[in-house]
PDB file of C-alpha atoms in Angstrom:
ATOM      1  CA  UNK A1111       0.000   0.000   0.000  1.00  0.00           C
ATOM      2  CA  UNK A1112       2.621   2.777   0.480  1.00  0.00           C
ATOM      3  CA  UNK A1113       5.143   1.572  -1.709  1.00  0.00           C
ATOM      4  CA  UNK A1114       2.365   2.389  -4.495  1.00  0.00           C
ATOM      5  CA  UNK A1115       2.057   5.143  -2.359  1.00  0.00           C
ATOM      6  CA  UNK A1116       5.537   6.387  -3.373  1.00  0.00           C
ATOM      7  CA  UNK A1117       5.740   5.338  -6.992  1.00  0.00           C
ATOM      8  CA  UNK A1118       2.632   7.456  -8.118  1.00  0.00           C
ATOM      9  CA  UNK A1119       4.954  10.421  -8.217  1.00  0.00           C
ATOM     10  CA  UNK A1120       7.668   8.878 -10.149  1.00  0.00           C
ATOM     11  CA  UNK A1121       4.705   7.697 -12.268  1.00  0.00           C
ATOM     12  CA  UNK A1122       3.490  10.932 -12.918  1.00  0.00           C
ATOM     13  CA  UNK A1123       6.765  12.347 -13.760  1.00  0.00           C
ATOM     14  CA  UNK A1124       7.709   9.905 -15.973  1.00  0.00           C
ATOM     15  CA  UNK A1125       4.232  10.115 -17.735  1.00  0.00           C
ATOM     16  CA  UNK A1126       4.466  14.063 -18.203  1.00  0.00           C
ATOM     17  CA  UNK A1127       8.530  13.822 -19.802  1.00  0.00           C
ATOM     18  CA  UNK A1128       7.760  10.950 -21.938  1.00  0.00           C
ATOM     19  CA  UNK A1129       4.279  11.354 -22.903  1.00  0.00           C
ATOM     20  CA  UNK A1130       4.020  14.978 -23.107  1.00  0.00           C
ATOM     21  CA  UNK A1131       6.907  16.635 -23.388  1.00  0.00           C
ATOM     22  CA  UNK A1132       8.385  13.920 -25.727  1.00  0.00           C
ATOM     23  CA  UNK A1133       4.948  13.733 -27.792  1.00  0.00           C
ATOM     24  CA  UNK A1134       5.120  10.115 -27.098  1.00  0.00           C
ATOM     25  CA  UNK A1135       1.370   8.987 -27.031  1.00  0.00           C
ATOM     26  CA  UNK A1136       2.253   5.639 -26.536  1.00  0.00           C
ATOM     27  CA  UNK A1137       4.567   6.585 -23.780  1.00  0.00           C
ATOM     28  CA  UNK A1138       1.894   8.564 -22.096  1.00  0.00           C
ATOM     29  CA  UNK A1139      -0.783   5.699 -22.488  1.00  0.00           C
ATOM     30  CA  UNK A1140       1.865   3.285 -21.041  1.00  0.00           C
ATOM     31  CA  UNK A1141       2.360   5.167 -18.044  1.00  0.00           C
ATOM     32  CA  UNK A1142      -1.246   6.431 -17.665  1.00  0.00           C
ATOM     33  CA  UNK A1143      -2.238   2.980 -17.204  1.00  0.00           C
ATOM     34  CA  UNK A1144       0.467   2.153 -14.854  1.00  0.00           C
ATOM     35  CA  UNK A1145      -0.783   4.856 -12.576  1.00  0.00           C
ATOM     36  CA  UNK A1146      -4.745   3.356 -13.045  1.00  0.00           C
ATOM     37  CA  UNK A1147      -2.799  -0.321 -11.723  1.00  0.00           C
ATOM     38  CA  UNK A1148      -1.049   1.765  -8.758  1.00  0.00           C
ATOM     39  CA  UNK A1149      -4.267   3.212  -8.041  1.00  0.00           C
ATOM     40  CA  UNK A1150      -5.984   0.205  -7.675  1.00  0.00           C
ATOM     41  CA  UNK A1151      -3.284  -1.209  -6.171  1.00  0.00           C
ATOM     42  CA  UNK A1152      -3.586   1.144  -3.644  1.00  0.00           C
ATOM     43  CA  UNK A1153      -7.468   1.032  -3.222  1.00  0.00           C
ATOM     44  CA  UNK A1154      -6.838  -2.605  -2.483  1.00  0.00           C
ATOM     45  CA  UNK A1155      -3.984  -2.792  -0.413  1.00  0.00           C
ATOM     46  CA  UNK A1156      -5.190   0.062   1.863  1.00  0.00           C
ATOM     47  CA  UNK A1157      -9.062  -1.975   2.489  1.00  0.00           C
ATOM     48  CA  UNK A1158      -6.761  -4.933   2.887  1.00  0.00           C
ATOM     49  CA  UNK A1159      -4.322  -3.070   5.410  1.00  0.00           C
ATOM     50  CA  UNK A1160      -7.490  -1.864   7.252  1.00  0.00           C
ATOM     51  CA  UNK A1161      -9.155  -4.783   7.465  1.00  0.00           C
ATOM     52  CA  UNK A1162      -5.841  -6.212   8.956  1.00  0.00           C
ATOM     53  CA  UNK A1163      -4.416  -3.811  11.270  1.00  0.00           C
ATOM     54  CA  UNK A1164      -8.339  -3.232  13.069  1.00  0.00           C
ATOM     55  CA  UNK A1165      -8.284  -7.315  13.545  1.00  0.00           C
ATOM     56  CA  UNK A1166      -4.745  -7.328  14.712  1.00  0.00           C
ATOM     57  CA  UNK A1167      -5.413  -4.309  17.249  1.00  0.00           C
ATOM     58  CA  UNK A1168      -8.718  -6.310  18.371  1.00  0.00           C
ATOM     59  CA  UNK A1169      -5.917  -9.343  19.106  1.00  0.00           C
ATOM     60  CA  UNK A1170      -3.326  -7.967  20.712  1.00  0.00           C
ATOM     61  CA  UNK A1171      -5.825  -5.769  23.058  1.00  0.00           C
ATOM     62  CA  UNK A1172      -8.323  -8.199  24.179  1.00  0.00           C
ATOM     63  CA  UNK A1173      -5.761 -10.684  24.396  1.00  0.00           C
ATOM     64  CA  UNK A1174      -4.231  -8.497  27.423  1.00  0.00           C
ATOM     65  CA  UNK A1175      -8.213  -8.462  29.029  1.00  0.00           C
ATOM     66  CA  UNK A1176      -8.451 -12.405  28.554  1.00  0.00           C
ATOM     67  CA  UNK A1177      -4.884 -13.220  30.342  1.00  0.00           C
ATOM     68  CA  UNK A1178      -5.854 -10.570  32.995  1.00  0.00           C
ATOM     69  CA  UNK A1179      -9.244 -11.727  33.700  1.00  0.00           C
ATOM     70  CA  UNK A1180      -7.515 -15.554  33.561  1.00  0.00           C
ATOM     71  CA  UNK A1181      -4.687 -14.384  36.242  1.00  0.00           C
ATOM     72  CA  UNK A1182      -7.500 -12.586  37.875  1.00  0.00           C
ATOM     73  CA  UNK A1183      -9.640 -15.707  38.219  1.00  0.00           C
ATOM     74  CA  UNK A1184      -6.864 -18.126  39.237  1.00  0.00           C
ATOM     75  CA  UNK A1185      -5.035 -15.939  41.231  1.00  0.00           C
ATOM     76  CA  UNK A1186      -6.847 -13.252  42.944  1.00  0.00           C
ATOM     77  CA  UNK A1187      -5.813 -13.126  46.183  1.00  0.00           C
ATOM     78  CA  UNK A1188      -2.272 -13.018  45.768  1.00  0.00           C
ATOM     79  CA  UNK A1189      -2.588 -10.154  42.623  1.00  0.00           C
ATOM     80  CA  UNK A1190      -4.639  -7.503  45.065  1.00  0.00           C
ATOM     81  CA  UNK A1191      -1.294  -8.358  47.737  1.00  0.00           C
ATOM     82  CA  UNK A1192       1.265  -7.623  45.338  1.00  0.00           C
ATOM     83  CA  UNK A1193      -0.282  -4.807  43.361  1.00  0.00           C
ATOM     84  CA  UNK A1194      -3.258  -2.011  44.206  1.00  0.00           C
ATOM     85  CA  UNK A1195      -6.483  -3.011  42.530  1.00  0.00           C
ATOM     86  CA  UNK A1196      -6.188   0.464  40.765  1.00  0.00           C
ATOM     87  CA  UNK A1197      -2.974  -1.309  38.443  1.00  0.00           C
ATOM     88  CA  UNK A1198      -4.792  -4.102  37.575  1.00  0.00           C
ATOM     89  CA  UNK A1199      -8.249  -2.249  36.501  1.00  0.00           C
ATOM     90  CA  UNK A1200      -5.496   0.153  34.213  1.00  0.00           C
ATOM     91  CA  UNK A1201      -3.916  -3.231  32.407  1.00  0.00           C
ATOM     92  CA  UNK A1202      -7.912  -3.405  30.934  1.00  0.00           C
ATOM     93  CA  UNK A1203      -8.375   0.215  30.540  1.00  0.00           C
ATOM     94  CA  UNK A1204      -5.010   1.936  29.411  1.00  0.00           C
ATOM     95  CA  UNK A1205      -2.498  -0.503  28.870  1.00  0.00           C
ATOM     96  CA  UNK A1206      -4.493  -3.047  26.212  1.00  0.00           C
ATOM     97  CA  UNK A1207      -5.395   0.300  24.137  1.00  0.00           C
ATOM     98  CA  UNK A1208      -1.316   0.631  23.620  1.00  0.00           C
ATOM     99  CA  UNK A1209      -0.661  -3.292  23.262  1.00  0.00           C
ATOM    100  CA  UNK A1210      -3.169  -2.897  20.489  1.00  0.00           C
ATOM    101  CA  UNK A1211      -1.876  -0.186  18.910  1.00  0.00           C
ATOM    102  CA  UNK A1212       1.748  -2.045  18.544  1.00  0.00           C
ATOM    103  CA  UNK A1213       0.525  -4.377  16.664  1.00  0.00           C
ATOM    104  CA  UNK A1214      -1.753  -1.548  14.606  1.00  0.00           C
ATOM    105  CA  UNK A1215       1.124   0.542  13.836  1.00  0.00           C
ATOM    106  CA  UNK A1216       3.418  -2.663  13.185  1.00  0.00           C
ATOM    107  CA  UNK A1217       2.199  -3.176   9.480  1.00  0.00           C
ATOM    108  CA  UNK A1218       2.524   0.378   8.980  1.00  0.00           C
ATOM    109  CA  UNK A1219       5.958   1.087  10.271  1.00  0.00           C
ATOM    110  CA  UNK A1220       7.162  -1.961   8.338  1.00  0.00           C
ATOM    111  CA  UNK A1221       5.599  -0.916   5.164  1.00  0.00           C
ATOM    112  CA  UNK A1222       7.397   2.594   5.756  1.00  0.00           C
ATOM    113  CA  UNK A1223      10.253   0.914   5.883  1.00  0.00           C
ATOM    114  CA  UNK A1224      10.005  -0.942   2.530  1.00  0.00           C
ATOM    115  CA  UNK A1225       8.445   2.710   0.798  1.00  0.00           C
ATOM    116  CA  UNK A1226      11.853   4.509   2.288  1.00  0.00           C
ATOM    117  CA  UNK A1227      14.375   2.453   0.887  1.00  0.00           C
ATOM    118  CA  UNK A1228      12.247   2.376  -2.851  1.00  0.00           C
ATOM    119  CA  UNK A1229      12.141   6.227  -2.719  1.00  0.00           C
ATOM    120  CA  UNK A1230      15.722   6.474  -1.609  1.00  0.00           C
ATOM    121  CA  UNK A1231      16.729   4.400  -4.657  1.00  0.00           C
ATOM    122  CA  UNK A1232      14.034   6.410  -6.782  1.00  0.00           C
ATOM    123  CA  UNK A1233      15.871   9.492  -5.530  1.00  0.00           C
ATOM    124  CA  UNK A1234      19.580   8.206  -6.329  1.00  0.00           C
ATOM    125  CA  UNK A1235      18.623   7.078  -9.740  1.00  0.00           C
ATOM    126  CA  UNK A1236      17.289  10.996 -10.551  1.00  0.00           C
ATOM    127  CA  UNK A1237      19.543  12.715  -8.383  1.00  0.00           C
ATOM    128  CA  UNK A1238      22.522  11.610  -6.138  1.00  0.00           C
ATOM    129  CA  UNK A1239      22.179  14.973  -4.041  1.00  0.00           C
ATOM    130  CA  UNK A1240      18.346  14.585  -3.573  1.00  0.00           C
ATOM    131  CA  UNK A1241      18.535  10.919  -2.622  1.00  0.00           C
ATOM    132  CA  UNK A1242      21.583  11.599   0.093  1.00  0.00           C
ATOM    133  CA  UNK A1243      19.393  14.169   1.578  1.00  0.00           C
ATOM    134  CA  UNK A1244      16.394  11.611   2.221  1.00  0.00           C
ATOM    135  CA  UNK A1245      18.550   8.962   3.234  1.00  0.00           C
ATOM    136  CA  UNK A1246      19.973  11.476   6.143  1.00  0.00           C
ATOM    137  CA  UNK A1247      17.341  13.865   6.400  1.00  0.00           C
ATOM    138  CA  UNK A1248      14.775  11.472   7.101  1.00  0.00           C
ATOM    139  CA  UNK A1249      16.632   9.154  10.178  1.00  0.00           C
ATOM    140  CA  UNK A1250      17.933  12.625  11.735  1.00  0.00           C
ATOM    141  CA  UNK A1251      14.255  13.802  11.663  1.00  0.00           C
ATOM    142  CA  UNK A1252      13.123  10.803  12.934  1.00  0.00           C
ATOM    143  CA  UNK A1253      15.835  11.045  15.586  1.00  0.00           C
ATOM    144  CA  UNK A1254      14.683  14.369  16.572  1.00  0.00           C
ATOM    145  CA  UNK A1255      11.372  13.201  17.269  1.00  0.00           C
ATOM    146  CA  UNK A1256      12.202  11.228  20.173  1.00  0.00           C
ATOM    147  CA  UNK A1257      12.896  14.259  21.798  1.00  0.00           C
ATOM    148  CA  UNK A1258       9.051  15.401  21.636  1.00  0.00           C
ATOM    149  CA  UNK A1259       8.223  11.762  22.051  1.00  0.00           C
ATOM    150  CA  UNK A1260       9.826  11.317  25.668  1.00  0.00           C
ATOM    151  CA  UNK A1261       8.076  14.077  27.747  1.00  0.00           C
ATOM    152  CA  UNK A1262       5.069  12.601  26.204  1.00  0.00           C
ATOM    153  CA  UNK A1263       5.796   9.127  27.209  1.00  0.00           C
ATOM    154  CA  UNK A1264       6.352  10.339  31.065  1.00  0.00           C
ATOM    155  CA  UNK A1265       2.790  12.250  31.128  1.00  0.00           C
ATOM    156  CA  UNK A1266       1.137   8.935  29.849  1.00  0.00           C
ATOM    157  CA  UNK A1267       2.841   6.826  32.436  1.00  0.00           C
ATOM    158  CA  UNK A1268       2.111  10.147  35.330  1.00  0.00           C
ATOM    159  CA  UNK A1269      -1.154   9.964  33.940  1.00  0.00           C
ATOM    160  CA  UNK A1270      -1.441   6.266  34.282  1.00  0.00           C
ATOM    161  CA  UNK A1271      -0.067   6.321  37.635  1.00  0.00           C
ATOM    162  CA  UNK A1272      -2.992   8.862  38.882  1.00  0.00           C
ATOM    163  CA  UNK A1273      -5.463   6.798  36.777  1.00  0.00           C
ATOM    164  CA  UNK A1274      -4.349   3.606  39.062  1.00  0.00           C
ATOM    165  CA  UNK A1275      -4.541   5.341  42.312  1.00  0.00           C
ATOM    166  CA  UNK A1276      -8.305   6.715  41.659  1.00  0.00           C
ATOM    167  CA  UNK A1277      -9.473   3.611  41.147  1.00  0.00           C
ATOM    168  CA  UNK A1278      -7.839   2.206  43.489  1.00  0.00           C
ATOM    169  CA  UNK A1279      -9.555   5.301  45.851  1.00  0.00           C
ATOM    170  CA  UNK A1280     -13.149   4.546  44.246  1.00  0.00           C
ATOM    171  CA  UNK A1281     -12.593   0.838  45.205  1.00  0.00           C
ATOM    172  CA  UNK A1282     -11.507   1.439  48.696  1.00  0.00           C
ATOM    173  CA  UNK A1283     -14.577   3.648  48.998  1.00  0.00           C
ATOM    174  CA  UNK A1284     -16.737   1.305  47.474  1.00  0.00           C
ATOM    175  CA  UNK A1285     -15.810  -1.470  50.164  1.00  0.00           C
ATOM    176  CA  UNK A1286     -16.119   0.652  53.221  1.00  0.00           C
ATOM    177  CA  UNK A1287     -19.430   2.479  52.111  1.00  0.00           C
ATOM    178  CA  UNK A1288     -20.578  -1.861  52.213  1.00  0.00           C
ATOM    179  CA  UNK A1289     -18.666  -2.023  55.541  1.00  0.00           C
ATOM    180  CA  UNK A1290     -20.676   1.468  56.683  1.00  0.00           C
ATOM    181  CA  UNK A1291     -24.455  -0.233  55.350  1.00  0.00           C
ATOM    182  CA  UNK A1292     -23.514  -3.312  57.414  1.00  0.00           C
ATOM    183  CA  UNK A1293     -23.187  -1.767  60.881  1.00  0.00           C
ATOM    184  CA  UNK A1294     -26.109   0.569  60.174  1.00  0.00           C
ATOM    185  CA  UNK A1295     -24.314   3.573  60.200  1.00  0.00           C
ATOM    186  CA  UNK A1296     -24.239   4.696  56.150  1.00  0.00           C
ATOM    187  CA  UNK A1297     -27.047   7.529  57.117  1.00  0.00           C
ATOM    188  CA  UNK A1298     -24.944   9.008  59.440  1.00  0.00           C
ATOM    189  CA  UNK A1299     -22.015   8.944  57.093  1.00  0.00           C
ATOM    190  CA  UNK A1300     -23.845  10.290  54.506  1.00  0.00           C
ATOM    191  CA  UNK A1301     -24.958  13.266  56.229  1.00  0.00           C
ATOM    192  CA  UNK A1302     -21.761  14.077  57.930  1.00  0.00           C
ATOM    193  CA  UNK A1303     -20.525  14.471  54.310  1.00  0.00           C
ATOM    194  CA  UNK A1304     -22.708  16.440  53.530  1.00  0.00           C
ATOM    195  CA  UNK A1305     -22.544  19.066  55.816  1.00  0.00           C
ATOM    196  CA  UNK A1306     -20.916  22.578  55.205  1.00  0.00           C
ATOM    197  CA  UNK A1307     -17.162  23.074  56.914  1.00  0.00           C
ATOM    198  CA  UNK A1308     -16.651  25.703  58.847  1.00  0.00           C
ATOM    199  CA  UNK A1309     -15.899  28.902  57.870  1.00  0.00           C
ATOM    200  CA  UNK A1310     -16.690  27.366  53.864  1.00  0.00           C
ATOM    201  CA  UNK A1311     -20.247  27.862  53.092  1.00  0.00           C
ATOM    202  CA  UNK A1312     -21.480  25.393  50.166  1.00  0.00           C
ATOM    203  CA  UNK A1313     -18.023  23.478  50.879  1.00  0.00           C
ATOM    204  CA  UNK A1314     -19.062  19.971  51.937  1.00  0.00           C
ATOM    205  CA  UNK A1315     -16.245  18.081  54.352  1.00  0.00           C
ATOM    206  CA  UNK A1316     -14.479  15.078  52.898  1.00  0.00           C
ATOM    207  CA  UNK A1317     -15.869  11.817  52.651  1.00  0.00           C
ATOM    208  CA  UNK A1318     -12.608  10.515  54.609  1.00  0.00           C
TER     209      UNK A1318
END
């Protein structure tokens, strides 16, 4: 899909110095119909692509939910020792979303790959300069990426951090609010919450 990506442009060129600068009709119609195969080529590929990388996102992710759940099951007591129960909700809620989108990006990256090196020698074959550009421009800009990448990595694990510890709060609060119902006092709880602090009208106290 992208390495028919990359040769519609070399297409194209050829098709305009050939076919119409040249006056070569035959050369134009040779190339015009190599650009209606790329195109359909690339209709083709990129449903098929689609198709593939939503099914292998599906895989990878609810893989993650089926061997949690499974550890879960078999091993439940030990797992809410070792870790918070806020970590193990975020393995089903944050951390299968990025398993699945490894193996979404996967087919991309490696057809990048493939479309690099065919533009590269694309490049080389028109012009040496342009090609050496690409084939340092492009890993130096990739390069410099990372550096945007990284402080965006450590937000997503911050954030992921947080995400764990509020559920691992709302849990908490779920299981004393069924400790609070059992001895009868939940009413009394509820209304203590509820009332203003001092000094803070309209501010209610914590439920701690």
């Amino acid at each position: 899909w992208m390495t028919a990506i990359a040769l519609v442009p070399g297409a194209i060129g050829r098709g305009i110095d050939e076919g119409i600068v040249r006056g070569d009709d035959g050369a134009l119609l040779r190339w015009s119909l190599v650009l209606a195969a790329l195109s359909l080529v690339i209709a083709a590929a990129g449903a098929a692509r689609h198709w593939f990388a939503v099914q292998n996102w599906l895989d990878g992710a609810f893989r993650v939910v089926v061997t949690t759940d499974a550890a879960v099951t078999s091993r439940g007591q030990e797992i809410s020792r070792r870790f918070p129960t806020g970590d193990v909700v975020s393995v089903t809620t944050t951390d299968m979303e990025r398993v699945g989108h490894v193996y979404d990006v996967w087919a991309r990256f490696s057809g990048a790959l493939v479309s690099y090196v065919v533009v590269a020698v694309l490049l080389l074959r028109a012009s040496v300069s342009t090609g050496l550009v690409i084939l340092v421009g492009a890993p130096v800009l990739l390069a410099m990426l990372s550096f945007i990448i990284k402080p965006l990595q450590r937000r997503q694990a911050a954030q992921r951090e947080e995400s764990g510890r509020l559920t691992t709060l709302g849990t908490d609060t779920v299981a004393g609010l069924r400790i609070l119902r059992g001895i009868g006092v939940l009413r009394r709880f509820v209304r203590r919450a509820r009332r203003p602090r001092r000094g803070h009208p309209g501010r209610t106290a914590p439920a701690s």
